[in-house]
Each structure stands twice: as structure tokens, then as C-alpha cells.
């Protein structure tokens, strides 16, 4: 009820021109998904769950828009506060774990574990966009913490973005040398190395037989086994309901049918697959529609630095979302590239142009 009241007040003030909101180009098309989400849920799971699911989506998206409005109005001030807040979250998370005897693996505070790599990516993006190496100073302290966190997807995503920026900023001659060495290495491997193992190569650790006759006692303690079973069963649910999905919040209900132990019936830890299962192909395409419109219509992407930051944040988001469950943090990361105005926007572009 509080959420509905907050949204109602916000809409009322907006209609009376008491507040002004700003949003990235194309993000207004997310309203199509909101409408789809409500009617899809209404048809599949009833009015109550339809209202709950729609309100939850609206809260996340409204929050992004409100924060983006503040970022556009006062870009420098907001960017400073944004980065300092992320650093404080990292510091508090680190201190909390050290006080509890955790020298590594900082995962006791839930979604706070994602702050380390995210902060690193934001700092790298600011350093590249503004050409200001002072943004890299916190990384001297943050980088070891990123590694000690043992958050694998965060570590890999951070390094992926770091190497991307490094490749973009080095001289064309060095780029040519790197590409030539990579091509030569691939050619030598193809010619002189036995690649027959690729015939049986798979991204999954366990066989189909082990998935079909899952040892649930082992799955409770072995994370990779449990996650692979969730992906396998999740894909099976999706193939039976591909167009419109099974409805919001219904994935765990369907997943319970695959396990004897109800503790194992969770989300798949893959945002794209979770969305496909609950919202169907239609829902995922509508969620991606703002990206398509943004790429086609956004004037800022004509600027090289904006384009590079957009691609870097897309790389980070896509990689992270393949290993995260649905929720508010994942949706923020989902649209991080479109909302790059949190750290760089049109006013910043004008300032950079003047300096150049």
C-alpha cells in the first residue's frame, strides 16, 4: 500500500507540473512492458499478483528515473556523491566481514557483494570519459579488495571492462600487434595442437544423466551442481511456455515440481532465463526495446567517448546478468548502460568539447 501511495503522489505531482523528470532517450518505451506485465500477470496468476508485480516494476523504474533526473540537473555534484556512496558501501562491507573473521569471500551482506566490481567499473569509466587519472586513485586500494571478495562474476566483468578500455586507449600500432599475435596464436593452435577435445566440449560440468537423476543431498552443498540443475530445469520450463512465460513470481512454483526438497527450487541465477521463464520471449523483447530505441535515436552516442562508455557498461551488464537472479539490483545493472548519465551526460559532453 505504501508503494502504491508513493507512486500515486509522484504521478499526481508530475501531472500538476510540480516536478520535472528526465529520462534517457528510449526509456519511456518501458511503459509498454509495464502494461504487458500487468495484463500478462492478470491472465495467468490473477489480479493480486498482477498488481504486486506491476507495482514492484514501477518502483524500480521510477527510482531510476528520479535518480537520473538528479544526475542531469547537477552532474558534477551527483557524480561525486554517487562514487563516494559506492566507496562507502565497499568500505562498510569490507569492515563488516573483517569484524566477523572473513578475510576473503565478502558475501554475508547479500547484494552488497556486487558493489566492489561495480565501483571499479564506474571509476574506470569516469577516468576514460573525462581523461582524469585521479579517478583511478581509489583503485589502488579497491583492486585488491575486488580480488579478495572472490565474487567470480564481478572479478571477471571488471577485468573484461578494464581490458576493453585499455584496448581502446592504446595506439593503433599496438592494437594491430595485439590482434596479429592473437591471430597467429589461434592459427598455430589450429595447425599443430590436437583440438579433438572440442568435439566433447561443454560449458557444463555435470552430465545430462546426473541432471536427470540429481543427487539432492549433494546439490544442497555443491553450488555448481545445484546451479546447473536450476538452469537445466529452468530451460525446460521455458520451452513449455516460450511466448508469454508462466507469469510473475511463478518460477519457484514451477521449479518445485522438479525437486523433492523444496529448498532447491529457486531462481536460475540467470536474469535473462528468469525473465524468459516468467515473462516469455515477448516480455524480454519489450525489456530490451528501450536499448534499441536508445541506440537508434540517442544523439549522445554520436560522441566517441559516450559510445565507448556505453559499450563498456553493456559488456559489464550482460556478463553480470548471466549469473545473477532477478530483483532490484539486477534491473539497475540491466539498464546501467542507458543510464550512463549517472556518471556522464550531455552537460559533460559540452564541457569536454569546450576543453578540447
Tab-separated table of C-alpha atoms in Angstrom:
chain	number	residue	atom	x	y	z
A	1	UNK	CA	0.000	0.000	0.000
A	2	UNK	CA	2.872	2.363	0.813
A	3	UNK	CA	4.372	1.687	-2.617
A	4	UNK	CA	1.063	2.442	-4.345
A	5	UNK	CA	0.694	5.636	-2.300
A	6	UNK	CA	4.223	6.783	-3.213
A	7	UNK	CA	3.657	6.177	-6.924
A	8	UNK	CA	0.257	7.914	-6.802
A	9	UNK	CA	1.739	11.029	-5.145
A	10	UNK	CA	4.585	11.061	-7.653
A	11	UNK	CA	2.210	10.827	-10.639
A	12	UNK	CA	-0.089	13.491	-9.157
A	13	UNK	CA	2.785	15.950	-8.691
A	14	UNK	CA	4.013	15.163	-12.187
A	15	UNK	CA	0.595	15.862	-13.743
A	16	UNK	CA	0.382	19.206	-11.904
A	17	UNK	CA	3.858	20.189	-13.151
A	18	UNK	CA	5.167	20.405	-9.590
A	19	UNK	CA	8.118	18.234	-10.504
A	20	UNK	CA	10.057	17.717	-13.716
A	21	UNK	CA	11.537	14.372	-14.633
A	22	UNK	CA	14.159	13.464	-17.184
A	23	UNK	CA	14.997	10.076	-18.593
A	24	UNK	CA	17.355	8.682	-21.237
A	25	UNK	CA	16.237	8.552	-24.857
A	26	UNK	CA	14.039	5.495	-25.409
A	27	UNK	CA	13.444	4.649	-21.766
A	28	UNK	CA	9.830	5.866	-21.980
A	29	UNK	CA	9.114	2.766	-24.088
A	30	UNK	CA	9.428	0.727	-20.892
A	31	UNK	CA	5.796	1.735	-20.270
A	32	UNK	CA	4.832	-0.830	-22.916
A	33	UNK	CA	6.453	-3.532	-20.791
A	34	UNK	CA	4.643	-2.293	-17.656
A	35	UNK	CA	1.279	-2.619	-19.429
A	36	UNK	CA	2.253	-6.046	-20.789
A	37	UNK	CA	3.429	-7.167	-17.335
A	38	UNK	CA	0.083	-6.274	-15.755
A	39	UNK	CA	-2.161	-7.946	-18.331
A	40	UNK	CA	0.088	-10.986	-18.685
A	41	UNK	CA	0.057	-11.478	-14.908
A	42	UNK	CA	-3.693	-10.803	-14.773
A	43	UNK	CA	-4.346	-13.533	-17.317
A	44	UNK	CA	-2.032	-16.088	-15.711
A	45	UNK	CA	-1.866	-15.541	-11.953
A	46	UNK	CA	-4.774	-13.264	-11.005
A	47	UNK	CA	-5.357	-9.643	-10.053
A	48	UNK	CA	-3.488	-9.588	-6.725
A	49	UNK	CA	-0.192	-10.881	-8.096
A	50	UNK	CA	-0.628	-8.723	-11.202
A	51	UNK	CA	-0.842	-5.576	-9.063
A	52	UNK	CA	2.098	-6.646	-6.872
A	53	UNK	CA	4.345	-7.460	-9.845
A	54	UNK	CA	3.440	-4.260	-11.703
A	55	UNK	CA	3.987	-2.044	-8.645
A	56	UNK	CA	7.378	-3.650	-7.990
A	57	UNK	CA	8.485	-2.984	-11.558
A	58	UNK	CA	7.179	0.586	-11.418
A	59	UNK	CA	9.032	1.283	-8.164
A	60	UNK	CA	12.350	0.117	-9.612
A	61	UNK	CA	11.897	2.065	-12.849
A	62	UNK	CA	10.555	5.214	-11.132
A	63	UNK	CA	13.551	5.154	-8.795
A	64	UNK	CA	15.936	5.016	-11.748
A	65	UNK	CA	14.184	7.962	-13.408
A	66	UNK	CA	14.149	10.086	-10.238
A	67	UNK	CA	17.838	9.440	-9.603
A	68	UNK	CA	18.667	10.138	-13.256
A	69	UNK	CA	16.818	13.477	-13.029
A	70	UNK	CA	19.071	14.498	-10.145
A	71	UNK	CA	22.129	13.362	-12.080
A	72	UNK	CA	21.227	15.512	-15.094
A	73	UNK	CA	20.423	18.614	-13.023
A	74	UNK	CA	23.690	18.580	-11.038
A	75	UNK	CA	26.062	16.229	-12.890
A	76	UNK	CA	29.311	17.008	-11.086
A	77	UNK	CA	27.780	17.052	-7.611
A	78	UNK	CA	25.779	13.890	-8.262
A	79	UNK	CA	28.775	12.054	-9.719
A	80	UNK	CA	30.865	12.907	-6.659
A	81	UNK	CA	28.143	11.754	-4.251
A	82	UNK	CA	27.451	8.632	-6.341
A	83	UNK	CA	31.087	7.497	-6.354
A	84	UNK	CA	31.644	8.340	-2.680
A	85	UNK	CA	28.496	6.406	-1.746
A	86	UNK	CA	29.715	3.346	-3.635
A	87	UNK	CA	33.117	3.594	-1.935
A	88	UNK	CA	31.435	3.852	1.483
A	89	UNK	CA	29.345	0.747	0.705
A	90	UNK	CA	32.546	-1.098	-0.250
A	91	UNK	CA	34.316	0.066	2.925
A	92	UNK	CA	31.431	-0.856	5.245
A	93	UNK	CA	31.059	-4.265	3.573
A	94	UNK	CA	34.790	-4.924	3.948
A	95	UNK	CA	34.880	-3.839	7.620
A	96	UNK	CA	31.788	-5.925	8.430
A	97	UNK	CA	33.388	-9.080	7.041
A	98	UNK	CA	36.758	-8.422	8.694
A	99	UNK	CA	34.988	-7.965	12.043
A	100	UNK	CA	33.347	-11.361	11.512
A	101	UNK	CA	36.656	-13.053	10.703
A	102	UNK	CA	36.095	-13.166	6.940
A	103	UNK	CA	39.423	-12.183	5.356
A	104	UNK	CA	38.103	-13.174	1.917
A	105	UNK	CA	34.758	-14.015	0.298
A	106	UNK	CA	32.715	-10.942	1.228
A	107	UNK	CA	29.220	-12.336	0.644
A	108	UNK	CA	27.486	-12.116	4.027
A	109	UNK	CA	25.640	-8.870	3.209
A	110	UNK	CA	23.758	-10.128	0.168
A	111	UNK	CA	23.765	-7.799	-2.829
A	112	UNK	CA	26.461	-5.566	-1.278
A	113	UNK	CA	28.995	-8.029	-2.722
A	114	UNK	CA	28.355	-6.551	-6.191
A	115	UNK	CA	29.478	-3.069	-5.081
A	116	UNK	CA	33.210	-3.807	-5.384
A	117	UNK	CA	33.323	-4.599	-9.104
A	118	UNK	CA	30.616	-2.041	-9.928
A	119	UNK	CA	32.593	0.735	-8.222
A	120	UNK	CA	35.707	-0.314	-10.119
A	121	UNK	CA	33.862	-0.189	-13.441
A	122	UNK	CA	32.399	3.251	-12.631
A	123	UNK	CA	35.858	4.603	-11.726
A	124	UNK	CA	37.378	3.226	-14.937
A	125	UNK	CA	34.540	4.727	-16.986
A	126	UNK	CA	34.963	8.164	-15.393
A	127	UNK	CA	38.732	8.060	-15.855
A	128	UNK	CA	38.317	7.290	-19.562
A	129	UNK	CA	35.411	9.669	-20.199
A	130	UNK	CA	36.944	12.706	-18.522
A	131	UNK	CA	40.570	11.836	-19.214
A	132	UNK	CA	41.215	12.288	-15.493
A	133	UNK	CA	43.575	9.778	-13.870
A	134	UNK	CA	42.585	10.947	-10.379
A	135	UNK	CA	39.555	8.649	-10.687
A	136	UNK	CA	41.965	5.713	-10.707
A	137	UNK	CA	43.496	6.524	-7.298
A	138	UNK	CA	40.813	4.672	-5.260
A	139	UNK	CA	41.512	1.581	-7.375
A	140	UNK	CA	44.923	1.167	-5.713
A	141	UNK	CA	43.007	0.230	-2.559
A	142	UNK	CA	39.866	-1.175	-4.183
A	143	UNK	CA	41.501	-3.588	-6.656
A	144	UNK	CA	42.954	-5.972	-4.004
A	145	UNK	CA	39.548	-5.973	-2.289
A	146	UNK	CA	37.849	-6.878	-5.592
A	147	UNK	CA	40.146	-9.904	-5.832
A	148	UNK	CA	39.754	-10.859	-2.160
A	149	UNK	CA	35.954	-10.686	-2.436
A	150	UNK	CA	36.090	-13.890	-4.519
A	151	UNK	CA	32.961	-12.727	-6.354
A	152	UNK	CA	33.885	-14.515	-9.575
A	153	UNK	CA	31.490	-12.850	-11.970
A	154	UNK	CA	32.366	-9.420	-10.596
A	155	UNK	CA	36.103	-10.054	-10.905
A	156	UNK	CA	35.783	-11.309	-14.491
A	157	UNK	CA	33.410	-8.492	-15.503
A	158	UNK	CA	35.737	-5.847	-14.028
A	159	UNK	CA	38.760	-7.216	-15.894
A	160	UNK	CA	36.762	-7.505	-19.106
A	161	UNK	CA	35.867	-3.804	-18.918
A	162	UNK	CA	39.426	-2.864	-17.890
A	163	UNK	CA	40.945	-4.668	-20.887
A	164	UNK	CA	38.322	-3.117	-23.170
A	165	UNK	CA	39.259	0.413	-22.070
A	166	UNK	CA	42.944	-0.482	-22.311
A	167	UNK	CA	42.498	-1.743	-25.870
A	168	UNK	CA	40.546	1.392	-26.850
A	169	UNK	CA	43.133	3.801	-25.441
A	170	UNK	CA	46.346	2.241	-26.789
A	171	UNK	CA	47.847	3.366	-30.079
A	172	UNK	CA	46.624	1.844	-33.376
A	173	UNK	CA	50.026	0.217	-33.939
A	174	UNK	CA	49.802	-1.619	-30.618
A	175	UNK	CA	46.232	-2.685	-31.431
A	176	UNK	CA	47.461	-4.157	-34.708
A	177	UNK	CA	50.283	-6.001	-32.920
A	178	UNK	CA	47.901	-7.450	-30.309
A	179	UNK	CA	45.391	-8.591	-32.954
A	180	UNK	CA	48.214	-10.061	-35.065
A	181	UNK	CA	49.601	-12.017	-32.093
A	182	UNK	CA	46.138	-13.320	-31.192
A	183	UNK	CA	45.515	-14.381	-34.800
A	184	UNK	CA	48.921	-16.061	-35.022
A	185	UNK	CA	48.330	-17.923	-31.756
A	186	UNK	CA	44.929	-19.144	-32.963
A	187	UNK	CA	46.441	-20.270	-36.275
A	188	UNK	CA	49.296	-22.181	-34.589
A	189	UNK	CA	46.860	-23.895	-32.241
A	190	UNK	CA	44.654	-24.913	-35.161
A	191	UNK	CA	47.616	-26.298	-37.139
A	192	UNK	CA	49.732	-28.036	-34.504
A	193	UNK	CA	47.556	-28.719	-31.469
A	194	UNK	CA	45.134	-31.596	-31.057
A	195	UNK	CA	41.729	-29.900	-30.864
A	196	UNK	CA	39.674	-33.087	-30.948
A	197	UNK	CA	38.613	-32.425	-27.339
A	198	UNK	CA	36.381	-29.639	-28.698
A	199	UNK	CA	34.009	-32.307	-30.034
A	200	UNK	CA	33.021	-33.139	-26.470
A	201	UNK	CA	33.488	-29.637	-25.030
A	202	UNK	CA	30.664	-28.311	-22.883
A	203	UNK	CA	30.187	-25.303	-20.618
A	204	UNK	CA	28.510	-27.551	-18.066
A	205	UNK	CA	30.405	-29.570	-15.501
A	206	UNK	CA	27.856	-32.345	-14.996
A	207	UNK	CA	26.270	-34.764	-17.465
A	208	UNK	CA	22.633	-34.957	-18.543
A	209	UNK	CA	22.361	-38.236	-16.638
A	210	UNK	CA	23.429	-36.518	-13.399
A	211	UNK	CA	20.830	-33.819	-14.019
A	212	UNK	CA	18.081	-36.341	-14.712
A	213	UNK	CA	18.868	-38.354	-11.573
A	214	UNK	CA	20.001	-35.481	-9.383
A	215	UNK	CA	21.501	-36.313	-6.000
A	216	UNK	CA	19.653	-33.683	-3.976
A	217	UNK	CA	21.808	-34.216	-0.893
A	218	UNK	CA	24.882	-33.277	-2.913
A	219	UNK	CA	23.057	-30.403	-4.610
A	220	UNK	CA	22.400	-28.832	-1.202
A	221	UNK	CA	26.146	-28.495	-0.620
A	222	UNK	CA	27.688	-28.274	-4.099
A	223	UNK	CA	26.848	-24.892	-5.610
A	224	UNK	CA	27.789	-25.708	-9.219
A	225	UNK	CA	25.683	-28.880	-9.229
A	226	UNK	CA	22.656	-27.033	-7.862
A	227	UNK	CA	23.028	-24.110	-10.286
A	228	UNK	CA	23.373	-26.385	-13.300
A	229	UNK	CA	20.224	-28.251	-12.283
A	230	UNK	CA	18.382	-24.917	-11.948
A	231	UNK	CA	19.485	-23.892	-15.444
A	232	UNK	CA	18.516	-27.267	-16.915
A	233	UNK	CA	15.101	-27.306	-15.265
A	234	UNK	CA	14.555	-23.606	-15.962
A	235	UNK	CA	15.194	-24.109	-19.662
A	236	UNK	CA	12.711	-26.987	-19.647
A	237	UNK	CA	10.050	-24.723	-18.063
A	238	UNK	CA	10.751	-22.013	-20.646
A	239	UNK	CA	10.430	-24.361	-23.636
A	240	UNK	CA	6.960	-25.337	-22.414
A	241	UNK	CA	5.872	-21.676	-22.058
A	242	UNK	CA	8.013	-19.726	-24.562
A	243	UNK	CA	5.818	-16.831	-25.731
A	244	UNK	CA	4.248	-15.343	-22.590
A	245	UNK	CA	6.017	-17.302	-19.847
A	246	UNK	CA	4.462	-18.682	-16.678
A	247	UNK	CA	3.687	-15.326	-15.063
A	248	UNK	CA	5.440	-13.121	-12.462
A	249	UNK	CA	6.651	-14.812	-9.261
A	250	UNK	CA	5.623	-18.218	-10.606
A	251	UNK	CA	9.080	-19.589	-11.418
A	252	UNK	CA	9.690	-21.095	-7.924
A	253	UNK	CA	6.240	-22.720	-8.043
A	254	UNK	CA	7.048	-24.478	-11.317
A	255	UNK	CA	10.608	-25.239	-10.166
A	256	UNK	CA	9.319	-27.072	-7.072
A	257	UNK	CA	7.920	-29.783	-9.349
A	258	UNK	CA	11.486	-30.794	-10.259
A	259	UNK	CA	12.727	-31.343	-6.703
A	260	UNK	CA	11.744	-33.391	-3.671
A	261	UNK	CA	13.450	-30.926	-1.326
A	262	UNK	CA	11.634	-27.550	-1.624
A	263	UNK	CA	14.822	-25.684	-0.586
A	264	UNK	CA	16.310	-26.434	-4.012
A	265	UNK	CA	13.512	-24.858	-6.078
A	266	UNK	CA	14.972	-21.373	-6.607
A	267	UNK	CA	15.510	-18.919	-9.443
A	268	UNK	CA	18.072	-19.930	-12.072
A	269	UNK	CA	20.751	-17.294	-11.278
A	270	UNK	CA	20.453	-16.039	-14.847
A	271	UNK	CA	18.373	-12.874	-15.265
A	272	UNK	CA	17.749	-13.481	-18.955
A	273	UNK	CA	16.483	-17.016	-18.387
A	274	UNK	CA	14.447	-15.958	-15.328
A	275	UNK	CA	12.796	-13.251	-17.431
A	276	UNK	CA	12.135	-15.644	-20.302
A	277	UNK	CA	10.501	-18.104	-17.909
A	278	UNK	CA	8.249	-15.572	-16.151
A	279	UNK	CA	7.596	-13.029	-18.932
A	280	UNK	CA	8.290	-15.092	-22.045
A	281	UNK	CA	10.084	-14.013	-25.209
A	282	UNK	CA	7.589	-11.165	-25.547
A	283	UNK	CA	8.482	-9.754	-22.127
A	284	UNK	CA	12.247	-9.932	-22.669
A	285	UNK	CA	11.972	-8.219	-26.065
A	286	UNK	CA	9.894	-5.421	-24.508
A	287	UNK	CA	12.512	-5.018	-21.766
A	288	UNK	CA	15.197	-4.692	-24.451
A	289	UNK	CA	13.137	-2.267	-26.571
A	290	UNK	CA	14.497	0.852	-24.762
A	291	UNK	CA	18.013	-0.231	-25.746
A	292	UNK	CA	17.046	-0.472	-29.419
A	293	UNK	CA	15.389	2.962	-29.382
A	294	UNK	CA	18.312	4.446	-27.442
A	295	UNK	CA	20.886	3.153	-29.923
A	296	UNK	CA	18.872	4.440	-32.903
A	297	UNK	CA	17.816	7.843	-31.560
A	298	UNK	CA	20.336	8.929	-28.904
A	299	UNK	CA	22.371	11.919	-30.078
A	300	UNK	CA	24.988	11.427	-27.355
A	301	UNK	CA	26.100	8.098	-28.850
A	302	UNK	CA	27.496	10.011	-31.825
A	303	UNK	CA	30.224	11.159	-29.469
A	304	UNK	CA	33.082	8.635	-29.409
A	305	UNK	CA	33.593	8.672	-25.647
A	306	UNK	CA	29.881	8.240	-24.969
A	307	UNK	CA	29.781	5.324	-27.371
A	308	UNK	CA	32.789	3.631	-25.750
A	309	UNK	CA	31.386	4.047	-22.213
A	310	UNK	CA	28.016	2.723	-23.420
A	311	UNK	CA	29.650	-0.395	-24.903
A	312	UNK	CA	31.795	-0.944	-21.792
A	313	UNK	CA	28.775	-0.758	-19.480
A	314	UNK	CA	26.870	-3.099	-21.820
A	315	UNK	CA	29.707	-5.636	-21.561
A	316	UNK	CA	29.645	-5.398	-17.775
A	317	UNK	CA	25.847	-5.656	-17.572
A	318	UNK	CA	25.475	-8.590	-19.955
A	319	UNK	CA	28.197	-10.623	-18.253
A	320	UNK	CA	26.881	-9.959	-14.740
A	321	UNK	CA	23.256	-10.691	-15.626
A	322	UNK	CA	24.139	-14.147	-16.925
A	323	UNK	CA	24.999	-15.103	-13.329
A	324	UNK	CA	22.522	-13.065	-11.230
A	325	UNK	CA	18.982	-13.694	-10.059
A	326	UNK	CA	16.174	-11.252	-10.773
A	327	UNK	CA	15.452	-8.327	-8.463
A	328	UNK	CA	16.104	-4.620	-7.998
A	329	UNK	CA	19.953	-4.838	-8.186
A	330	UNK	CA	19.823	-6.863	-11.398
A	331	UNK	CA	17.403	-4.404	-13.039
A	332	UNK	CA	19.662	-1.483	-12.131
A	333	UNK	CA	22.561	-3.307	-13.770
A	334	UNK	CA	20.266	-4.264	-16.684
A	335	UNK	CA	19.766	-0.592	-17.606
A	336	UNK	CA	23.138	0.710	-16.398
A	337	UNK	CA	24.368	1.405	-19.943
A	338	UNK	CA	21.297	3.502	-20.820
A	339	UNK	CA	21.605	5.356	-17.507
A	340	UNK	CA	25.275	6.165	-18.049
A	341	UNK	CA	24.131	9.735	-17.354
A	342	UNK	CA	24.747	8.829	-13.704
A	343	UNK	CA	28.418	9.466	-14.482
A	344	UNK	CA	28.367	11.246	-17.875
A	345	UNK	CA	25.658	13.169	-19.754
A	346	UNK	CA	25.099	15.960	-22.290
A	347	UNK	CA	26.402	18.711	-19.988
A	348	UNK	CA	29.620	16.749	-19.540
A	349	UNK	CA	29.867	16.308	-23.314
A	350	UNK	CA	29.616	20.078	-23.788
A	351	UNK	CA	32.289	20.689	-21.144
A	352	UNK	CA	34.646	18.189	-22.750
A	353	UNK	CA	34.069	19.757	-26.184
A	354	UNK	CA	34.915	23.217	-24.809
A	355	UNK	CA	38.110	21.925	-23.183
A	356	UNK	CA	39.180	20.309	-26.442
